[in-house]
PDB file of C-alpha atoms in Angstrom:
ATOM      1  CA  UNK A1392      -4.514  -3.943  -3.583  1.00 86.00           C
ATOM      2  CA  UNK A1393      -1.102  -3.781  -1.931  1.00 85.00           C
ATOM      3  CA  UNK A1394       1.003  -1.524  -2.737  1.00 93.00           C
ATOM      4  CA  UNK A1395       3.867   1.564  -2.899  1.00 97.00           C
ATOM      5  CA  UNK A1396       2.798   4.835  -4.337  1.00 97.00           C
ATOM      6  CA  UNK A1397       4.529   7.782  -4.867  1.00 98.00           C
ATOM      7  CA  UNK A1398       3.497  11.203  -6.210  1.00 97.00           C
ATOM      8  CA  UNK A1399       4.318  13.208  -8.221  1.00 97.00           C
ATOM      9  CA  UNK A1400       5.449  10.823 -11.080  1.00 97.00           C
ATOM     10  CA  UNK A1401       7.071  13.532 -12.932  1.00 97.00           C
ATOM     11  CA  UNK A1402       8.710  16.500 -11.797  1.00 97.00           C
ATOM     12  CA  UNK A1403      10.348  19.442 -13.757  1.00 97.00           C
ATOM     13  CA  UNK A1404      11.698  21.996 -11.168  1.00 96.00           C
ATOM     14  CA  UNK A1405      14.111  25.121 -10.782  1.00 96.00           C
ATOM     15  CA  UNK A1406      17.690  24.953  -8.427  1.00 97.00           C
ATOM     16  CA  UNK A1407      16.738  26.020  -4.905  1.00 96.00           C
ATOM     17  CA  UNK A1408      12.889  25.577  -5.113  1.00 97.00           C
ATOM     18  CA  UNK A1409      11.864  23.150  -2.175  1.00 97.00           C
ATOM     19  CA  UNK A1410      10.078  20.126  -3.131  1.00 97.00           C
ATOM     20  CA  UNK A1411       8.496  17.112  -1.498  1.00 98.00           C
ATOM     21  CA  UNK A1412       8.155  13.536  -3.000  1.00 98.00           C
ATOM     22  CA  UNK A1413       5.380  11.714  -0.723  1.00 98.00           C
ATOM     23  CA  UNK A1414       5.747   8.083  -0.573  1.00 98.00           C
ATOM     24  CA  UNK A1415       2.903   5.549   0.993  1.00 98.00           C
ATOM     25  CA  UNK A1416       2.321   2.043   1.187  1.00 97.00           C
ATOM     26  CA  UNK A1417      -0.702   0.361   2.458  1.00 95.00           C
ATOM     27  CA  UNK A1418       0.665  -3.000   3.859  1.00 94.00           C
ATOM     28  CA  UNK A1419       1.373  -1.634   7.354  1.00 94.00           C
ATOM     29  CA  UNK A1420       5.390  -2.045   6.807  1.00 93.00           C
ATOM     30  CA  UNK A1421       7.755  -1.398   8.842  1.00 92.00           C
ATOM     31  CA  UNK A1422      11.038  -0.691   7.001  1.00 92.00           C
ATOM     32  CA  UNK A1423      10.680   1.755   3.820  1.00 94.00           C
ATOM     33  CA  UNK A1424      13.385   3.781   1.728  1.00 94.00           C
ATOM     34  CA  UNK A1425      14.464   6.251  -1.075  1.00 96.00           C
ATOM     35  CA  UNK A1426      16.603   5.354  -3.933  1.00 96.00           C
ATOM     36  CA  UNK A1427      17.760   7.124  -6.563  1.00 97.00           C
ATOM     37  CA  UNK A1428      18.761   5.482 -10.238  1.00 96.00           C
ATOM     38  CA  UNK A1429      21.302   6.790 -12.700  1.00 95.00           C
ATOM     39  CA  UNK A1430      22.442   5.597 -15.825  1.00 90.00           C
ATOM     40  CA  UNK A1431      26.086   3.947 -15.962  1.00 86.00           C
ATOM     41  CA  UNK A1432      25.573   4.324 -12.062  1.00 90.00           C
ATOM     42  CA  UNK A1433      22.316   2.367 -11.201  1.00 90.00           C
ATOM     43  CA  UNK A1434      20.596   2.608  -7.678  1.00 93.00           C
ATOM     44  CA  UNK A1435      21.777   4.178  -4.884  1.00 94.00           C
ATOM     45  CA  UNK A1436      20.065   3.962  -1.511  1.00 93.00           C
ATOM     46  CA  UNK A1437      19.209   7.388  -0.118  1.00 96.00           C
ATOM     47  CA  UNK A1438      17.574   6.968   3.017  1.00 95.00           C
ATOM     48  CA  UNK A1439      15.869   4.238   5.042  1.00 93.00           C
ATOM     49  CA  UNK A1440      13.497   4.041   7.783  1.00 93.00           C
ATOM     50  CA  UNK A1441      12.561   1.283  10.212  1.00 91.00           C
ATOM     51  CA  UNK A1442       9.893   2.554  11.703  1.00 91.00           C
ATOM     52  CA  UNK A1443       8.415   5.574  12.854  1.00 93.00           C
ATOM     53  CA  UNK A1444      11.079   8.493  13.510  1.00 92.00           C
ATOM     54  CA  UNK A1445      13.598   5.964  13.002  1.00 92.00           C
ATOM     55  CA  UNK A1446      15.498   6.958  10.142  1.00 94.00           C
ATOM     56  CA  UNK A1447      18.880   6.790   9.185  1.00 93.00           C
ATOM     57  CA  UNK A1448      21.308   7.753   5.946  1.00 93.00           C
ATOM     58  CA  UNK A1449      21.912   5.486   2.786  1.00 91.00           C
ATOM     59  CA  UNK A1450      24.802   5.779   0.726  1.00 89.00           C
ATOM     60  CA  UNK A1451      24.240   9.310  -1.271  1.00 94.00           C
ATOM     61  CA  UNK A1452      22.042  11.422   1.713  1.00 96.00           C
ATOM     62  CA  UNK A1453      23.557  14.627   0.913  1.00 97.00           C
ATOM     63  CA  UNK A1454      20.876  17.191  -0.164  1.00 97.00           C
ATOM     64  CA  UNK A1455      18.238  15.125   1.114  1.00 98.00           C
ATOM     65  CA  UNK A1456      15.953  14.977   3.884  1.00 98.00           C
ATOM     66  CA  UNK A1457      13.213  12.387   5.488  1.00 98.00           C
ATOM     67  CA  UNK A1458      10.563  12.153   7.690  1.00 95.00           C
ATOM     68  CA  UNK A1459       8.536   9.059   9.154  1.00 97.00           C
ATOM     69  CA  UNK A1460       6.014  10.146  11.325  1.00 97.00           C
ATOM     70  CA  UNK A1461       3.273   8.138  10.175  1.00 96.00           C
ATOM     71  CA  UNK A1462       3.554   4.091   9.377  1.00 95.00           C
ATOM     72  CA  UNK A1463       2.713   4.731   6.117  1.00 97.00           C
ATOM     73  CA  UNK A1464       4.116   7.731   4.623  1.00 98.00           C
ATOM     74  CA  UNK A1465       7.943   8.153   4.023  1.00 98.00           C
ATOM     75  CA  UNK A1466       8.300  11.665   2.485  1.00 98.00           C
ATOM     76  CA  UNK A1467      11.613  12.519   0.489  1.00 98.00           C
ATOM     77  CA  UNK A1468      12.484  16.362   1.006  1.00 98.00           C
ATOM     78  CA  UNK A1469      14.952  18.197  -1.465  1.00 97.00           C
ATOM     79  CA  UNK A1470      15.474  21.382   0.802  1.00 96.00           C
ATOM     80  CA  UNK A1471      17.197  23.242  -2.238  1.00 97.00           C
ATOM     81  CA  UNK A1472      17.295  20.865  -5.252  1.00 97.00           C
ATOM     82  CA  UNK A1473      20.363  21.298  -7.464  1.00 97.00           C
ATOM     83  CA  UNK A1474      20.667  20.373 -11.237  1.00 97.00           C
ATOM     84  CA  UNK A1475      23.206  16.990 -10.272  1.00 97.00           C
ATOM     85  CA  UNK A1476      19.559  16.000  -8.301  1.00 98.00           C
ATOM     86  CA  UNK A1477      17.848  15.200 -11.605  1.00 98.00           C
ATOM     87  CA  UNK A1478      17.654  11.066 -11.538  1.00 97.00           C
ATOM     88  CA  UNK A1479      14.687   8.828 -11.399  1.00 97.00           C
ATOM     89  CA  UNK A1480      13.573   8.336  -7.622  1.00 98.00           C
ATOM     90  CA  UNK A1481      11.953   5.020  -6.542  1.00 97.00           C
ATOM     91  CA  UNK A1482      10.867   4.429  -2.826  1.00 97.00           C
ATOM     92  CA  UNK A1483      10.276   0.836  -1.362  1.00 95.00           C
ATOM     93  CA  UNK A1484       8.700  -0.907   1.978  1.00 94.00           C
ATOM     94  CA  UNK A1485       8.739  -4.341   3.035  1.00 89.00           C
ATOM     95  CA  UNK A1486       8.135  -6.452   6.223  1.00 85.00           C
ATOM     96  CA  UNK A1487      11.906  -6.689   6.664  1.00 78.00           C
ATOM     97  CA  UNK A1488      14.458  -5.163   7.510  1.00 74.00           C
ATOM     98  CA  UNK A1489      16.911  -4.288   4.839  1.00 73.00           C
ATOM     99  CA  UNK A1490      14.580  -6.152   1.891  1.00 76.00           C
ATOM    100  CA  UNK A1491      13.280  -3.649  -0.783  1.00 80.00           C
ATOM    101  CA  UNK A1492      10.243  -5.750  -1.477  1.00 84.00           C
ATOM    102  CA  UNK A1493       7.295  -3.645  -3.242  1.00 93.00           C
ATOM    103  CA  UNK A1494       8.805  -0.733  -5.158  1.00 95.00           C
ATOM    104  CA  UNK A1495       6.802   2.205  -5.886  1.00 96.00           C
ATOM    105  CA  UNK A1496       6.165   3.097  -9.682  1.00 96.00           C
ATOM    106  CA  UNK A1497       9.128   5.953  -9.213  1.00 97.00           C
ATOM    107  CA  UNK A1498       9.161   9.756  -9.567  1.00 97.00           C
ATOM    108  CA  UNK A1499      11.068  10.890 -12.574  1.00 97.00           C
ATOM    109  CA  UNK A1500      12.952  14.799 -11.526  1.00 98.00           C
ATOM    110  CA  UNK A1501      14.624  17.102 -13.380  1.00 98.00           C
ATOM    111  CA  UNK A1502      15.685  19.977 -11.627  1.00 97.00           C
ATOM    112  CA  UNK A1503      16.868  22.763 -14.373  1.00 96.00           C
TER     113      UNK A1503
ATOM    114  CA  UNK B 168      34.761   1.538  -5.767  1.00 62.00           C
ATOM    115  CA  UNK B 169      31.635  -1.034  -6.807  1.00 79.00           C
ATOM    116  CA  UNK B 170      31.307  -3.175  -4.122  1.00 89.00           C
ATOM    117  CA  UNK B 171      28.868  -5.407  -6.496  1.00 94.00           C
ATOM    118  CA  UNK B 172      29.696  -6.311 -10.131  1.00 95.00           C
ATOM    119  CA  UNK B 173      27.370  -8.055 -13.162  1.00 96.00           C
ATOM    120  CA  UNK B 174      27.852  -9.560 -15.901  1.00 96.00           C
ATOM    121  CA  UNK B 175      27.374  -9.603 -18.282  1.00 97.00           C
ATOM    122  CA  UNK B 176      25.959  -6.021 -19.049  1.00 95.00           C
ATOM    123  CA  UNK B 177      24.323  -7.226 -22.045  1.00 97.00           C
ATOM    124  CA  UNK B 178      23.090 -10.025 -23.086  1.00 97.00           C
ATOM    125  CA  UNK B 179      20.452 -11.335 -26.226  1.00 97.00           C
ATOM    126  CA  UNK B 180      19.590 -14.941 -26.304  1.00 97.00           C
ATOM    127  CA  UNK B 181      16.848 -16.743 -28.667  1.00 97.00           C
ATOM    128  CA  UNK B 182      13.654 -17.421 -27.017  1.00 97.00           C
ATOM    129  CA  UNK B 183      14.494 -20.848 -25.410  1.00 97.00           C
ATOM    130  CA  UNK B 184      17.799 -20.727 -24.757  1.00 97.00           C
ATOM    131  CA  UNK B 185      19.234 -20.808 -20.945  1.00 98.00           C
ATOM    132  CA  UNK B 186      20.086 -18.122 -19.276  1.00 98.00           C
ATOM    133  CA  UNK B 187      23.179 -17.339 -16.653  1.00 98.00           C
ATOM    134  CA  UNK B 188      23.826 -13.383 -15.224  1.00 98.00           C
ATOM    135  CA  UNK B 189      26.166 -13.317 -12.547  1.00 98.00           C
ATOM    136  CA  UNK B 190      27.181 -11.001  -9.540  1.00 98.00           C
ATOM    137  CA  UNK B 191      29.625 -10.843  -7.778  1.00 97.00           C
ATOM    138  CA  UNK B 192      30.277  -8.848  -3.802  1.00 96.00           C
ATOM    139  CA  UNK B 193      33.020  -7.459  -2.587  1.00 93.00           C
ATOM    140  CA  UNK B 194      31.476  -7.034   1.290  1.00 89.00           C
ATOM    141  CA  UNK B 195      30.152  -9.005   4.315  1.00 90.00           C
ATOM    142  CA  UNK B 196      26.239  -9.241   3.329  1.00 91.00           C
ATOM    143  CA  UNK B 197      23.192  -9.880   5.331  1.00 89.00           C
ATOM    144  CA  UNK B 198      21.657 -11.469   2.256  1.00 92.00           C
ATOM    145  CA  UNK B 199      21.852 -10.380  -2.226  1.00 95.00           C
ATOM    146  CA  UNK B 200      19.218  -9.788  -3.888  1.00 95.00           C
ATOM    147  CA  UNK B 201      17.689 -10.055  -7.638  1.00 97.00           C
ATOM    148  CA  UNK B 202      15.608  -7.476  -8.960  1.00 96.00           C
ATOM    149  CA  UNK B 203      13.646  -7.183 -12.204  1.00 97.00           C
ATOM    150  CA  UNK B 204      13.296  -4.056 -13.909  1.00 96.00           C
ATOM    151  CA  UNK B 205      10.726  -3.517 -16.312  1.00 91.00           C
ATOM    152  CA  UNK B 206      11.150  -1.260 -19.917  1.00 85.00           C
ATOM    153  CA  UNK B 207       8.640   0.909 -18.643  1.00 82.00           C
ATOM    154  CA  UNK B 208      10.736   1.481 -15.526  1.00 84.00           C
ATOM    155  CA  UNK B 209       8.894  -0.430 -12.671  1.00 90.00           C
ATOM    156  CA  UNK B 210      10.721  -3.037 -10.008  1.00 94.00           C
ATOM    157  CA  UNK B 211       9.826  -5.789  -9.152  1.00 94.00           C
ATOM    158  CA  UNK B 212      11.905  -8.299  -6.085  1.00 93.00           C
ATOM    159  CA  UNK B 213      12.521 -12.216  -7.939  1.00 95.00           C
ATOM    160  CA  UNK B 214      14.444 -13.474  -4.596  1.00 92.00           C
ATOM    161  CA  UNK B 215      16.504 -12.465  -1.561  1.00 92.00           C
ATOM    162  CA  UNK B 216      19.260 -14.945  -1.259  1.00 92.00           C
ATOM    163  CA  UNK B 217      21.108 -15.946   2.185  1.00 91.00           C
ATOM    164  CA  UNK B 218      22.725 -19.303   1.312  1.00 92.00           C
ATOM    165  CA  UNK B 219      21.593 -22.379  -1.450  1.00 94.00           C
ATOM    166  CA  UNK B 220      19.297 -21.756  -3.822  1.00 96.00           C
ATOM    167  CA  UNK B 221      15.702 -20.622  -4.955  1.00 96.00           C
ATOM    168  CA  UNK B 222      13.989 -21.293  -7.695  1.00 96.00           C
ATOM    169  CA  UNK B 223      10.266 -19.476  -8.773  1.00 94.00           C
ATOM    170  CA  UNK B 224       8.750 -20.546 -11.939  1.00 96.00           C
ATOM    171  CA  UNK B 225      11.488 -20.472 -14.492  1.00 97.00           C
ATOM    172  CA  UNK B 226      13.376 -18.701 -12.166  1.00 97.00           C
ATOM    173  CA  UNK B 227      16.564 -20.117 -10.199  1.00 98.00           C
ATOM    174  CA  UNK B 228      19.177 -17.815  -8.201  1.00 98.00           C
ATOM    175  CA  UNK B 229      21.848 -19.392  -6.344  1.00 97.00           C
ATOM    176  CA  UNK B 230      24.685 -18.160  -3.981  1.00 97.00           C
ATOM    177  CA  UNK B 231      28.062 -19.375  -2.891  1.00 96.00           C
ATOM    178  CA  UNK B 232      28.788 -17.317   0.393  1.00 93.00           C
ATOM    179  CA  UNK B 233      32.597 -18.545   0.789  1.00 94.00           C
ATOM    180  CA  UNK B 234      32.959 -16.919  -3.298  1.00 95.00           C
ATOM    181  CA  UNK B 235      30.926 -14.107  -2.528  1.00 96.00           C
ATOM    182  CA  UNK B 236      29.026 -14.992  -5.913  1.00 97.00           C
ATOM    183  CA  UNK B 237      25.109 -15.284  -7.177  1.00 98.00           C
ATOM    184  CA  UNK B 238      24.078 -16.662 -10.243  1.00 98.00           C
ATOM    185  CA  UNK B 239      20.621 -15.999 -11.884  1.00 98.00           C
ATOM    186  CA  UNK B 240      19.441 -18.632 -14.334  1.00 98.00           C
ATOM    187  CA  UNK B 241      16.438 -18.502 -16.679  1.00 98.00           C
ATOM    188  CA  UNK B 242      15.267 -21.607 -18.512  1.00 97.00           C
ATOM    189  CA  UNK B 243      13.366 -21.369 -21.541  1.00 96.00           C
ATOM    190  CA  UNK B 244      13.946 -17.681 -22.425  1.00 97.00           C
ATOM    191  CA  UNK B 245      10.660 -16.032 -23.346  1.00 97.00           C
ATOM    192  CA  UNK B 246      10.810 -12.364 -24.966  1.00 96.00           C
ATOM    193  CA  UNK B 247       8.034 -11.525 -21.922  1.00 95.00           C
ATOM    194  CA  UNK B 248      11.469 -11.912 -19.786  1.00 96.00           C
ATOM    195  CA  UNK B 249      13.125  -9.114 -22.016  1.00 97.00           C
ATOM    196  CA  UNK B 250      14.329  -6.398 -18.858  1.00 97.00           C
ATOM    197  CA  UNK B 251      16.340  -5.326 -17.134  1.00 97.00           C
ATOM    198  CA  UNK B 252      18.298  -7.694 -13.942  1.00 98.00           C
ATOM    199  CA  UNK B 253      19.589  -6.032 -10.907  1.00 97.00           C
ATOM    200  CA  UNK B 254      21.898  -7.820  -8.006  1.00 96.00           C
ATOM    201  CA  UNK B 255      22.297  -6.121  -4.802  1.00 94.00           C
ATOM    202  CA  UNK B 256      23.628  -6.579  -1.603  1.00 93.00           C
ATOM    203  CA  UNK B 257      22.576  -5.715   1.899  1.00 87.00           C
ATOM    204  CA  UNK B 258      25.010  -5.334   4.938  1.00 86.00           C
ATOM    205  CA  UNK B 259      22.503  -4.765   7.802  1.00 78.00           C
ATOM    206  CA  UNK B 260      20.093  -2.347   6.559  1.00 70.00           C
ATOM    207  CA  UNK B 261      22.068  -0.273   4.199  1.00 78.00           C
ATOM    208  CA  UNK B 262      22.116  -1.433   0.389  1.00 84.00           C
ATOM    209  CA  UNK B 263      24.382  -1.987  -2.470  1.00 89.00           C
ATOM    210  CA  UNK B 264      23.481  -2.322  -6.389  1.00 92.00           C
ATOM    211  CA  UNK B 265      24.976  -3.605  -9.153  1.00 94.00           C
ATOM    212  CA  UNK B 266      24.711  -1.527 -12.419  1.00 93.00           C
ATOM    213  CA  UNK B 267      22.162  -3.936 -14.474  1.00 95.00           C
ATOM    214  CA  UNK B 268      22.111  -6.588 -16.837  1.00 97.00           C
ATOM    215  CA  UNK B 269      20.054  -5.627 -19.682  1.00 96.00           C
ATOM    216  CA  UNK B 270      18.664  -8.890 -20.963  1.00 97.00           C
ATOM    217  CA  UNK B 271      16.827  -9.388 -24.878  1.00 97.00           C
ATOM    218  CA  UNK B 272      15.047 -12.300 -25.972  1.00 97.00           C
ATOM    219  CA  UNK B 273      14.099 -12.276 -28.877  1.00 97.00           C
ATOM    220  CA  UNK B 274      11.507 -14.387 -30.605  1.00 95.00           C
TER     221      UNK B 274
END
């Protein structure tokens, strides 16, 4: 079955303790990317990557990190998370470019 | 500064009735886009949109490039179309969202 998953699915953390949200899809995409969803704010874009160790920033990068050195995996790294950090993450992949076509379930944090 | 605006930001129709949620861009786009979003949180793509119109099922989204404005039409409301609608806009690869229009059908 195609698809985008993402683990964990929920996440209660502490400020400054590093975390790692893995992302993977299975359809042999090309372009995947991190978004984050807030209420009276809706989704940003984090991150996107086009292919492997091609990444660049979204619109709200700061505190974030990525890594695509795999096809397939498109980890999001909070270095030092920080309370305004708690949101609802989703990641996404698609054939192309700059089309957020399979969404992953999401990865609900809250950082304390 | 919203560079993509819905509306409306709710909206509860009768199961039947025909459906209109707009958007509206304030940038140069590659191409919009219409999202679904599920109560239980999921997302799912309806249509990416670069000029004219698509239709899928019930489904019809339509752009005017010169207004910078997308429509999203559903005929014969069904409550199983009771979620969430999200417009957004891509210039290159970088991505901008409208806030949501929560849609209720009810039966």
């Amino acid at each position: 079955e195609a698809q985008v998953t993402q683990n964990p699915r929920y996440l209660i953390t502490v400020t400054g303790k590093k975390l790692t949200v893995t992302c993977s899809q299975n359809m042999n995409h090309e372009y995947m990317s991190w978004y984050r969803q807030d209420p009276g704010l809706g989704l940003r874009q984090i991150y996107y990557s086009m292919n492997v160790e091609v990444t660049d920033k979204g619109d709200v990068p700061e505190g974030y990190k990525v890594s695509r050195k795999e096809k397939r995996n498109f980890p999001l790294i909070l270095e030092s998370p920080s309370p305004n950090q708690t949101s609802l993450y989703f990641c996404a992949s698609s054939f192309i470019s700059g089309y957020p076509e399979f969404f992953g379930p999401g990865t609900r944090l809250t950082v304390l | 500064k919203n560079e993509v605006e819905q509306s409306p930001q709710n909206l509860t129709a009768q199961e039947g009735e025909f459906i209109t949620i707009n958007c509206s861009y304030s940038v140069g786009i590659s191409a919009l886009h219409w999202l679904q979003q599920h109560p239980g949180g999921g997302i799912v793509s309806l249509f990416m949109l670069s000029s004219g119109k698509k239709k899928h099922g019930r489904l019809i989204a339509t752009i005017n490039i010169q207004e910078k404005h997308s429509s999203l039409h559903i005929t014969a409301s069904h409550p199983r179309d009771s979620a969430v609608y999200i417009c957004a806009v891509n210039t290159g690869n970088q991505f901008y969202f409208g806030t949501g229009t929560s849609l209720t059908v009810i039966p």
